[in-house]
Amino acid sequence: MSEPRTFQLPSESDMRFNWVHADLAGLDPTKARELVVDAWRMVVPKKVSGAYDRVHPDGPG
């Protein structure tokens, strides 16, 4: 991880989920939104993320 003050590994019990802890206050709003949308995209049905992409063709920014 290139920004250890912003990103940390989770507890050992949460490692199975491939999560990373992020200090969102340490990120600029555009980057924070991009990370949240990318995480959301991993857990919603493809048709839901596809609908989002049609409404936001330039990405989450």
PDB file of N, CA, C and O in Angstrom:
ATOM      1  N   MET A   1       0.844  -1.171   0.000  1.00  0.00           N
ATOM      2  CA  MET A   1       0.000   0.000   0.000  1.00  0.00           C
ATOM      3  C   MET A   1       0.886   1.229   0.000  1.00  0.00           C
ATOM      4  O   MET A   1       1.763   1.365   0.830  1.00  0.00           O
ATOM      5  N   SER A   2       0.637   2.099  -0.902  1.00  0.00           N
ATOM      6  CA  SER A   2       1.532   3.235  -1.079  1.00  0.00           C
ATOM      7  C   SER A   2       1.223   4.409  -0.161  1.00  0.00           C
ATOM      8  O   SER A   2       2.013   5.334  -0.084  1.00  0.00           O
ATOM      9  N   GLU A   3       0.079   4.408   0.514  1.00  0.00           N
ATOM     10  CA  GLU A   3      -0.288   5.512   1.404  1.00  0.00           C
ATOM     11  C   GLU A   3      -0.681   4.936   2.771  1.00  0.00           C
ATOM     12  O   GLU A   3      -1.860   4.838   3.096  1.00  0.00           O
ATOM     13  N   PRO A   4       0.312   4.580   3.597  1.00  0.00           N
ATOM     14  CA  PRO A   4       0.002   3.894   4.848  1.00  0.00           C
ATOM     15  C   PRO A   4      -0.819   4.718   5.838  1.00  0.00           C
ATOM     16  O   PRO A   4      -1.478   4.153   6.699  1.00  0.00           O
ATOM     17  N   ARG A   5      -0.826   6.027   5.731  1.00  0.00           N
ATOM     18  CA  ARG A   5      -1.655   6.835   6.633  1.00  0.00           C
ATOM     19  C   ARG A   5      -3.114   6.826   6.199  1.00  0.00           C
ATOM     20  O   ARG A   5      -3.997   7.116   6.989  1.00  0.00           O
ATOM     21  N   THR A   6      -3.353   6.509   4.936  1.00  0.00           N
ATOM     22  CA  THR A   6      -4.717   6.508   4.403  1.00  0.00           C
ATOM     23  C   THR A   6      -5.292   5.104   4.320  1.00  0.00           C
ATOM     24  O   THR A   6      -6.476   4.902   4.568  1.00  0.00           O
ATOM     25  N   PHE A   7      -4.470   4.119   3.991  1.00  0.00           N
ATOM     26  CA  PHE A   7      -4.938   2.747   3.798  1.00  0.00           C
ATOM     27  C   PHE A   7      -4.232   1.812   4.763  1.00  0.00           C
ATOM     28  O   PHE A   7      -3.017   1.876   4.917  1.00  0.00           O
ATOM     29  N   GLN A   8      -5.016   0.932   5.408  1.00  0.00           N
ATOM     30  CA  GLN A   8      -4.456  -0.059   6.317  1.00  0.00           C
ATOM     31  C   GLN A   8      -5.142  -1.399   6.056  1.00  0.00           C
ATOM     32  O   GLN A   8      -6.282  -1.446   5.609  1.00  0.00           O
ATOM     33  N   LEU A   9      -4.428  -2.460   6.377  1.00  0.00           N
ATOM     34  CA  LEU A   9      -5.020  -3.793   6.303  1.00  0.00           C
ATOM     35  C   LEU A   9      -6.016  -3.942   7.446  1.00  0.00           C
ATOM     36  O   LEU A   9      -5.819  -3.381   8.523  1.00  0.00           O
ATOM     37  N   PRO A  10      -7.071  -4.714   7.235  1.00  0.00           N
ATOM     38  CA  PRO A  10      -8.049  -4.933   8.303  1.00  0.00           C
ATOM     39  C   PRO A  10      -7.532  -5.946   9.315  1.00  0.00           C
ATOM     40  O   PRO A  10      -6.445  -6.500   9.159  1.00  0.00           O
ATOM     41  N   SER A  11      -8.361  -6.210  10.315  1.00  0.00           N
ATOM     42  CA  SER A  11      -7.995  -7.238  11.290  1.00  0.00           C
ATOM     43  C   SER A  11      -7.902  -8.591  10.578  1.00  0.00           C
ATOM     44  O   SER A  11      -8.453  -8.780   9.493  1.00  0.00           O
ATOM     45  N   GLU A  12      -7.218  -9.518  11.213  1.00  0.00           N
ATOM     46  CA  GLU A  12      -7.003 -10.830  10.595  1.00  0.00           C
ATOM     47  C   GLU A  12      -8.325 -11.513  10.235  1.00  0.00           C
ATOM     48  O   GLU A  12      -8.448 -12.151   9.188  1.00  0.00           O
ATOM     49  N   SER A  13      -9.338 -11.353  11.079  1.00  0.00           N
ATOM     50  CA  SER A  13     -10.618 -12.011  10.808  1.00  0.00           C
ATOM     51  C   SER A  13     -11.329 -11.433   9.586  1.00  0.00           C
ATOM     52  O   SER A  13     -12.165 -12.110   8.978  1.00  0.00           O
ATOM     53  N   ASP A  14     -11.021 -10.197   9.214  1.00  0.00           N
ATOM     54  CA  ASP A  14     -11.635  -9.578   8.037  1.00  0.00           C
ATOM     55  C   ASP A  14     -10.810  -9.749   6.761  1.00  0.00           C
ATOM     56  O   ASP A  14     -11.260  -9.366   5.681  1.00  0.00           O
ATOM     57  N   MET A  15      -9.633 -10.333   6.871  1.00  0.00           N
ATOM     58  CA  MET A  15      -8.781 -10.520   5.694  1.00  0.00           C
ATOM     59  C   MET A  15      -9.445 -11.424   4.656  1.00  0.00           C
ATOM     60  O   MET A  15      -9.219 -11.269   3.469  1.00  0.00           O
ATOM     61  N   ARG A  16     -10.303 -12.325   5.095  1.00  0.00           N
ATOM     62  CA  ARG A  16     -10.958 -13.252   4.158  1.00  0.00           C
ATOM     63  C   ARG A  16     -11.871 -12.534   3.179  1.00  0.00           C
ATOM     64  O   ARG A  16     -12.224 -13.067   2.143  1.00  0.00           O
ATOM     65  N   PHE A  17     -12.275 -11.318   3.501  1.00  0.00           N
ATOM     66  CA  PHE A  17     -13.160 -10.560   2.620  1.00  0.00           C
ATOM     67  C   PHE A  17     -12.394  -9.702   1.606  1.00  0.00           C
ATOM     68  O   PHE A  17     -13.001  -9.035   0.784  1.00  0.00           O
ATOM     69  N   ASN A  18     -11.065  -9.701   1.701  1.00  0.00           N
ATOM     70  CA  ASN A  18     -10.217  -8.869   0.831  1.00  0.00           C
ATOM     71  C   ASN A  18     -10.525  -7.390   0.997  1.00  0.00           C
ATOM     72  O   ASN A  18     -10.535  -6.627   0.038  1.00  0.00           O
ATOM     73  N   TRP A  19     -10.806  -6.990   2.231  1.00  0.00           N
ATOM     74  CA  TRP A  19     -11.095  -5.593   2.524  1.00  0.00           C
ATOM     75  C   TRP A  19      -9.816  -4.834   2.824  1.00  0.00           C
ATOM     76  O   TRP A  19      -8.795  -5.394   3.201  1.00  0.00           O
ATOM     77  N   VAL A  20      -9.892  -3.544   2.697  1.00  0.00           N
ATOM     78  CA  VAL A  20      -8.841  -2.627   3.112  1.00  0.00           C
ATOM     79  C   VAL A  20      -9.533  -1.491   3.860  1.00  0.00           C
ATOM     80  O   VAL A  20     -10.595  -1.034   3.456  1.00  0.00           O
ATOM     81  N   HIS A  21      -8.954  -1.072   4.955  1.00  0.00           N
ATOM     82  CA  HIS A  21      -9.502   0.078   5.674  1.00  0.00           C
ATOM     83  C   HIS A  21      -8.939   1.342   5.039  1.00  0.00           C
ATOM     84  O   HIS A  21      -7.742   1.419   4.752  1.00  0.00           O
ATOM     85  N   ALA A  22      -9.799   2.306   4.825  1.00  0.00           N
ATOM     86  CA  ALA A  22      -9.370   3.575   4.238  1.00  0.00           C
ATOM     87  C   ALA A  22      -9.870   4.723   5.098  1.00  0.00           C
ATOM     88  O   ALA A  22     -11.023   4.732   5.533  1.00  0.00           O
ATOM     89  N   ASP A  23      -9.020   5.682   5.345  1.00  0.00           N
ATOM     90  CA  ASP A  23      -9.402   6.903   6.031  1.00  0.00           C
ATOM     91  C   ASP A  23      -9.933   7.853   4.960  1.00  0.00           C
ATOM     92  O   ASP A  23      -9.164   8.525   4.273  1.00  0.00           O
ATOM     93  N   LEU A  24     -11.257   7.883   4.774  1.00  0.00           N
ATOM     94  CA  LEU A  24     -11.840   8.673   3.694  1.00  0.00           C
ATOM     95  C   LEU A  24     -11.559  10.163   3.865  1.00  0.00           C
ATOM     96  O   LEU A  24     -11.468  10.891   2.880  1.00  0.00           O
ATOM     97  N   ALA A  25     -11.382  10.608   5.101  1.00  0.00           N
ATOM     98  CA  ALA A  25     -11.056  12.021   5.327  1.00  0.00           C
ATOM     99  C   ALA A  25      -9.683  12.370   4.750  1.00  0.00           C
ATOM    100  O   ALA A  25      -9.412  13.527   4.449  1.00  0.00           O
ATOM    101  N   GLY A  26      -8.839  11.358   4.590  1.00  0.00           N
ATOM    102  CA  GLY A  26      -7.510  11.583   4.044  1.00  0.00           C
ATOM    103  C   GLY A  26      -7.463  11.587   2.525  1.00  0.00           C
ATOM    104  O   GLY A  26      -6.402  11.775   1.935  1.00  0.00           O
ATOM    105  N   LEU A  27      -8.601  11.372   1.884  1.00  0.00           N
ATOM    106  CA  LEU A  27      -8.671  11.324   0.422  1.00  0.00           C
ATOM    107  C   LEU A  27      -9.393  12.548  -0.115  1.00  0.00           C
ATOM    108  O   LEU A  27     -10.276  13.088   0.552  1.00  0.00           O
ATOM    109  N   ASP A  28      -9.063  12.934  -1.324  1.00  0.00           N
ATOM    110  CA  ASP A  28      -9.848  13.998  -1.933  1.00  0.00           C
ATOM    111  C   ASP A  28     -11.218  13.405  -2.282  1.00  0.00           C
ATOM    112  O   ASP A  28     -11.363  12.189  -2.467  1.00  0.00           O
ATOM    113  N   PRO A  29     -12.263  14.222  -2.333  1.00  0.00           N
ATOM    114  CA  PRO A  29     -13.623  13.713  -2.538  1.00  0.00           C
ATOM    115  C   PRO A  29     -13.797  12.872  -3.801  1.00  0.00           C
ATOM    116  O   PRO A  29     -14.524  11.878  -3.789  1.00  0.00           O
ATOM    117  N   THR A  30     -13.119  13.221  -4.881  1.00  0.00           N
ATOM    118  CA  THR A  30     -13.251  12.450  -6.114  1.00  0.00           C
ATOM    119  C   THR A  30     -12.690  11.051  -5.944  1.00  0.00           C
ATOM    120  O   THR A  30     -13.316  10.063  -6.350  1.00  0.00           O
ATOM    121  N   LYS A  31     -11.540  10.925  -5.328  1.00  0.00           N
ATOM    122  CA  LYS A  31     -10.923   9.616  -5.100  1.00  0.00           C
ATOM    123  C   LYS A  31     -11.763   8.789  -4.130  1.00  0.00           C
ATOM    124  O   LYS A  31     -11.957   7.587  -4.341  1.00  0.00           O
ATOM    125  N   ALA A  32     -12.274   9.416  -3.084  1.00  0.00           N
ATOM    126  CA  ALA A  32     -13.108   8.703  -2.123  1.00  0.00           C
ATOM    127  C   ALA A  32     -14.356   8.156  -2.811  1.00  0.00           C
ATOM    128  O   ALA A  32     -14.731   6.995  -2.602  1.00  0.00           O
ATOM    129  N   ARG A  33     -14.989   8.967  -3.644  1.00  0.00           N
ATOM    130  CA  ARG A  33     -16.193   8.520  -4.349  1.00  0.00           C
ATOM    131  C   ARG A  33     -15.868   7.355  -5.286  1.00  0.00           C
ATOM    132  O   ARG A  33     -16.602   6.378  -5.372  1.00  0.00           O
ATOM    133  N   GLU A  34     -14.735   7.452  -5.975  1.00  0.00           N
ATOM    134  CA  GLU A  34     -14.319   6.381  -6.885  1.00  0.00           C
ATOM    135  C   GLU A  34     -14.129   5.068  -6.132  1.00  0.00           C
ATOM    136  O   GLU A  34     -14.585   4.013  -6.580  1.00  0.00           O
ATOM    137  N   LEU A  35     -13.488   5.110  -4.973  1.00  0.00           N
ATOM    138  CA  LEU A  35     -13.268   3.901  -4.184  1.00  0.00           C
ATOM    139  C   LEU A  35     -14.581   3.310  -3.682  1.00  0.00           C
ATOM    140  O   LEU A  35     -14.774   2.095  -3.725  1.00  0.00           O
ATOM    141  N   VAL A  36     -15.487   4.172  -3.223  1.00  0.00           N
ATOM    142  CA  VAL A  36     -16.776   3.678  -2.718  1.00  0.00           C
ATOM    143  C   VAL A  36     -17.595   3.064  -3.853  1.00  0.00           C
ATOM    144  O   VAL A  36     -18.173   1.984  -3.702  1.00  0.00           O
ATOM    145  N   VAL A  37     -17.625   3.718  -5.004  1.00  0.00           N
ATOM    146  CA  VAL A  37     -18.385   3.178  -6.137  1.00  0.00           C
ATOM    147  C   VAL A  37     -17.769   1.864  -6.614  1.00  0.00           C
ATOM    148  O   VAL A  37     -18.489   0.913  -6.910  1.00  0.00           O
ATOM    149  N   ASP A  38     -16.455   1.775  -6.661  1.00  0.00           N
ATOM    150  CA  ASP A  38     -15.809   0.529  -7.078  1.00  0.00           C
ATOM    151  C   ASP A  38     -16.134  -0.611  -6.108  1.00  0.00           C
ATOM    152  O   ASP A  38     -16.402  -1.737  -6.529  1.00  0.00           O
ATOM    153  N   ALA A  39     -16.133  -0.323  -4.811  1.00  0.00           N
ATOM    154  CA  ALA A  39     -16.473  -1.350  -3.818  1.00  0.00           C
ATOM    155  C   ALA A  39     -17.934  -1.758  -3.965  1.00  0.00           C
ATOM    156  O   ALA A  39     -18.269  -2.950  -3.917  1.00  0.00           O
ATOM    157  N   TRP A  40     -18.801  -0.785  -4.157  1.00  0.00           N
ATOM    158  CA  TRP A  40     -20.232  -1.051  -4.348  1.00  0.00           C
ATOM    159  C   TRP A  40     -20.448  -1.915  -5.588  1.00  0.00           C
ATOM    160  O   TRP A  40     -21.230  -2.858  -5.566  1.00  0.00           O
ATOM    161  N   ARG A  41     -19.727  -1.593  -6.645  1.00  0.00           N
ATOM    162  CA  ARG A  41     -19.867  -2.311  -7.916  1.00  0.00           C
ATOM    163  C   ARG A  41     -19.549  -3.807  -7.759  1.00  0.00           C
ATOM    164  O   ARG A  41     -20.103  -4.649  -8.452  1.00  0.00           O
ATOM    165  N   MET A  42     -18.669  -4.146  -6.814  1.00  0.00           N
ATOM    166  CA  MET A  42     -18.295  -5.542  -6.602  1.00  0.00           C
ATOM    167  C   MET A  42     -19.410  -6.370  -5.979  1.00  0.00           C
ATOM    168  O   MET A  42     -19.376  -7.600  -6.059  1.00  0.00           O
ATOM    169  N   VAL A  43     -20.389  -5.722  -5.339  1.00  0.00           N
ATOM    170  CA  VAL A  43     -21.390  -6.483  -4.593  1.00  0.00           C
ATOM    171  C   VAL A  43     -22.811  -6.362  -5.136  1.00  0.00           C
ATOM    172  O   VAL A  43     -23.702  -7.034  -4.641  1.00  0.00           O
ATOM    173  N   VAL A  44     -23.028  -5.507  -6.126  1.00  0.00           N
ATOM    174  CA  VAL A  44     -24.378  -5.382  -6.680  1.00  0.00           C
ATOM    175  C   VAL A  44     -24.492  -6.201  -7.958  1.00  0.00           C
ATOM    176  O   VAL A  44     -23.489  -6.500  -8.607  1.00  0.00           O
ATOM    177  N   PRO A  45     -25.709  -6.554  -8.339  1.00  0.00           N
ATOM    178  CA  PRO A  45     -25.893  -7.271  -9.613  1.00  0.00           C
ATOM    179  C   PRO A  45     -25.392  -6.425 -10.793  1.00  0.00           C
ATOM    180  O   PRO A  45     -25.446  -5.188 -10.759  1.00  0.00           O
ATOM    181  N   LYS A  46     -24.912  -7.101 -11.828  1.00  0.00           N
ATOM    182  CA  LYS A  46     -24.372  -6.409 -12.997  1.00  0.00           C
ATOM    183  C   LYS A  46     -25.388  -5.466 -13.635  1.00  0.00           C
ATOM    184  O   LYS A  46     -25.025  -4.410 -14.135  1.00  0.00           O
ATOM    185  N   LYS A  47     -26.666  -5.824 -13.611  1.00  0.00           N
ATOM    186  CA  LYS A  47     -27.658  -4.935 -14.220  1.00  0.00           C
ATOM    187  C   LYS A  47     -27.784  -3.628 -13.431  1.00  0.00           C
ATOM    188  O   LYS A  47     -28.064  -2.590 -14.006  1.00  0.00           O
ATOM    189  N   VAL A  48     -27.539  -3.671 -12.121  1.00  0.00           N
ATOM    190  CA  VAL A  48     -27.587  -2.455 -11.306  1.00  0.00           C
ATOM    191  C   VAL A  48     -26.387  -1.574 -11.617  1.00  0.00           C
ATOM    192  O   VAL A  48     -26.530  -0.369 -11.836  1.00  0.00           O
ATOM    193  N   SER A  49     -25.193  -2.165 -11.668  1.00  0.00           N
ATOM    194  CA  SER A  49     -24.014  -1.357 -11.993  1.00  0.00           C
ATOM    195  C   SER A  49     -24.078  -0.859 -13.440  1.00  0.00           C
ATOM    196  O   SER A  49     -23.632   0.245 -13.744  1.00  0.00           O
ATOM    197  N   GLY A  50     -24.682  -1.646 -14.323  1.00  0.00           N
ATOM    198  CA  GLY A  50     -24.856  -1.206 -15.709  1.00  0.00           C
ATOM    199  C   GLY A  50     -25.771   0.000 -15.801  1.00  0.00           C
ATOM    200  O   GLY A  50     -25.514   0.933 -16.574  1.00  0.00           O
ATOM    201  N   ALA A  51     -26.840  -0.003 -15.001  1.00  0.00           N
ATOM    202  CA  ALA A  51     -27.748   1.148 -14.976  1.00  0.00           C
ATOM    203  C   ALA A  51     -27.026   2.386 -14.458  1.00  0.00           C
ATOM    204  O   ALA A  51     -27.197   3.486 -14.988  1.00  0.00           O
ATOM    205  N   TYR A  52     -26.195   2.211 -13.450  1.00  0.00           N
ATOM    206  CA  TYR A  52     -25.401   3.325 -12.920  1.00  0.00           C
ATOM    207  C   TYR A  52     -24.469   3.867 -14.005  1.00  0.00           C
ATOM    208  O   TYR A  52     -24.350   5.077 -14.180  1.00  0.00           O
ATOM    209  N   ASP A  53     -23.835   2.969 -14.737  1.00  0.00           N
ATOM    210  CA  ASP A  53     -22.907   3.386 -15.788  1.00  0.00           C
ATOM    211  C   ASP A  53     -23.614   4.177 -16.883  1.00  0.00           C
ATOM    212  O   ASP A  53     -23.044   5.118 -17.435  1.00  0.00           O
ATOM    213  N   ARG A  54     -24.842   3.805 -17.189  1.00  0.00           N
ATOM    214  CA  ARG A  54     -25.586   4.547 -18.216  1.00  0.00           C
ATOM    215  C   ARG A  54     -25.929   5.972 -17.753  1.00  0.00           C
ATOM    216  O   ARG A  54     -25.910   6.903 -18.528  1.00  0.00           O
ATOM    217  N   VAL A  55     -26.192   6.106 -16.456  1.00  0.00           N
ATOM    218  CA  VAL A  55     -26.528   7.427 -15.915  1.00  0.00           C
ATOM    219  C   VAL A  55     -25.264   8.264 -15.700  1.00  0.00           C
ATOM    220  O   VAL A  55     -25.296   9.480 -15.766  1.00  0.00           O
ATOM    221  N   HIS A  56     -24.140   7.584 -15.422  1.00  0.00           N
ATOM    222  CA  HIS A  56     -22.860   8.259 -15.151  1.00  0.00           C
ATOM    223  C   HIS A  56     -21.800   7.770 -16.154  1.00  0.00           C
ATOM    224  O   HIS A  56     -20.848   7.083 -15.767  1.00  0.00           O
ATOM    225  N   PRO A  57     -21.937   8.125 -17.436  1.00  0.00           N
ATOM    226  CA  PRO A  57     -21.006   7.582 -18.446  1.00  0.00           C
ATOM    227  C   PRO A  57     -19.543   8.008 -18.263  1.00  0.00           C
ATOM    228  O   PRO A  57     -18.645   7.343 -18.730  1.00  0.00           O
ATOM    229  N   ASP A  58     -19.315   9.090 -17.541  1.00  0.00           N
ATOM    230  CA  ASP A  58     -17.938   9.562 -17.316  1.00  0.00           C
ATOM    231  C   ASP A  58     -17.354   9.050 -16.013  1.00  0.00           C
ATOM    232  O   ASP A  58     -16.302   9.518 -15.568  1.00  0.00           O
ATOM    233  N   GLY A  59     -18.032   8.115 -15.371  1.00  0.00           N
ATOM    234  CA  GLY A  59     -17.539   7.568 -14.128  1.00  0.00           C
ATOM    235  C   GLY A  59     -18.148   8.256 -12.924  1.00  0.00           C
ATOM    236  O   GLY A  59     -18.960   9.171 -13.052  1.00  0.00           O
ATOM    237  N   PRO A  60     -17.739   7.831 -11.731  1.00  0.00           N
ATOM    238  CA  PRO A  60     -18.354   8.335 -10.514  1.00  0.00           C
ATOM    239  C   PRO A  60     -17.973   9.762 -10.145  1.00  0.00           C
ATOM    240  O   PRO A  60     -18.638  10.383  -9.333  1.00  0.00           O
ATOM    241  N   GLY A  61     -16.891  10.275 -10.695  1.00  0.00           N
ATOM    242  CA  GLY A  61     -16.384  11.602 -10.332  1.00  0.00           C
ATOM    243  C   GLY A  61     -17.412  12.645 -10.379  1.00  0.00           C
ATOM    244  O   GLY A  61     -17.537  13.606  -9.749  1.00  0.00           O
TER     245      GLY A  61
END
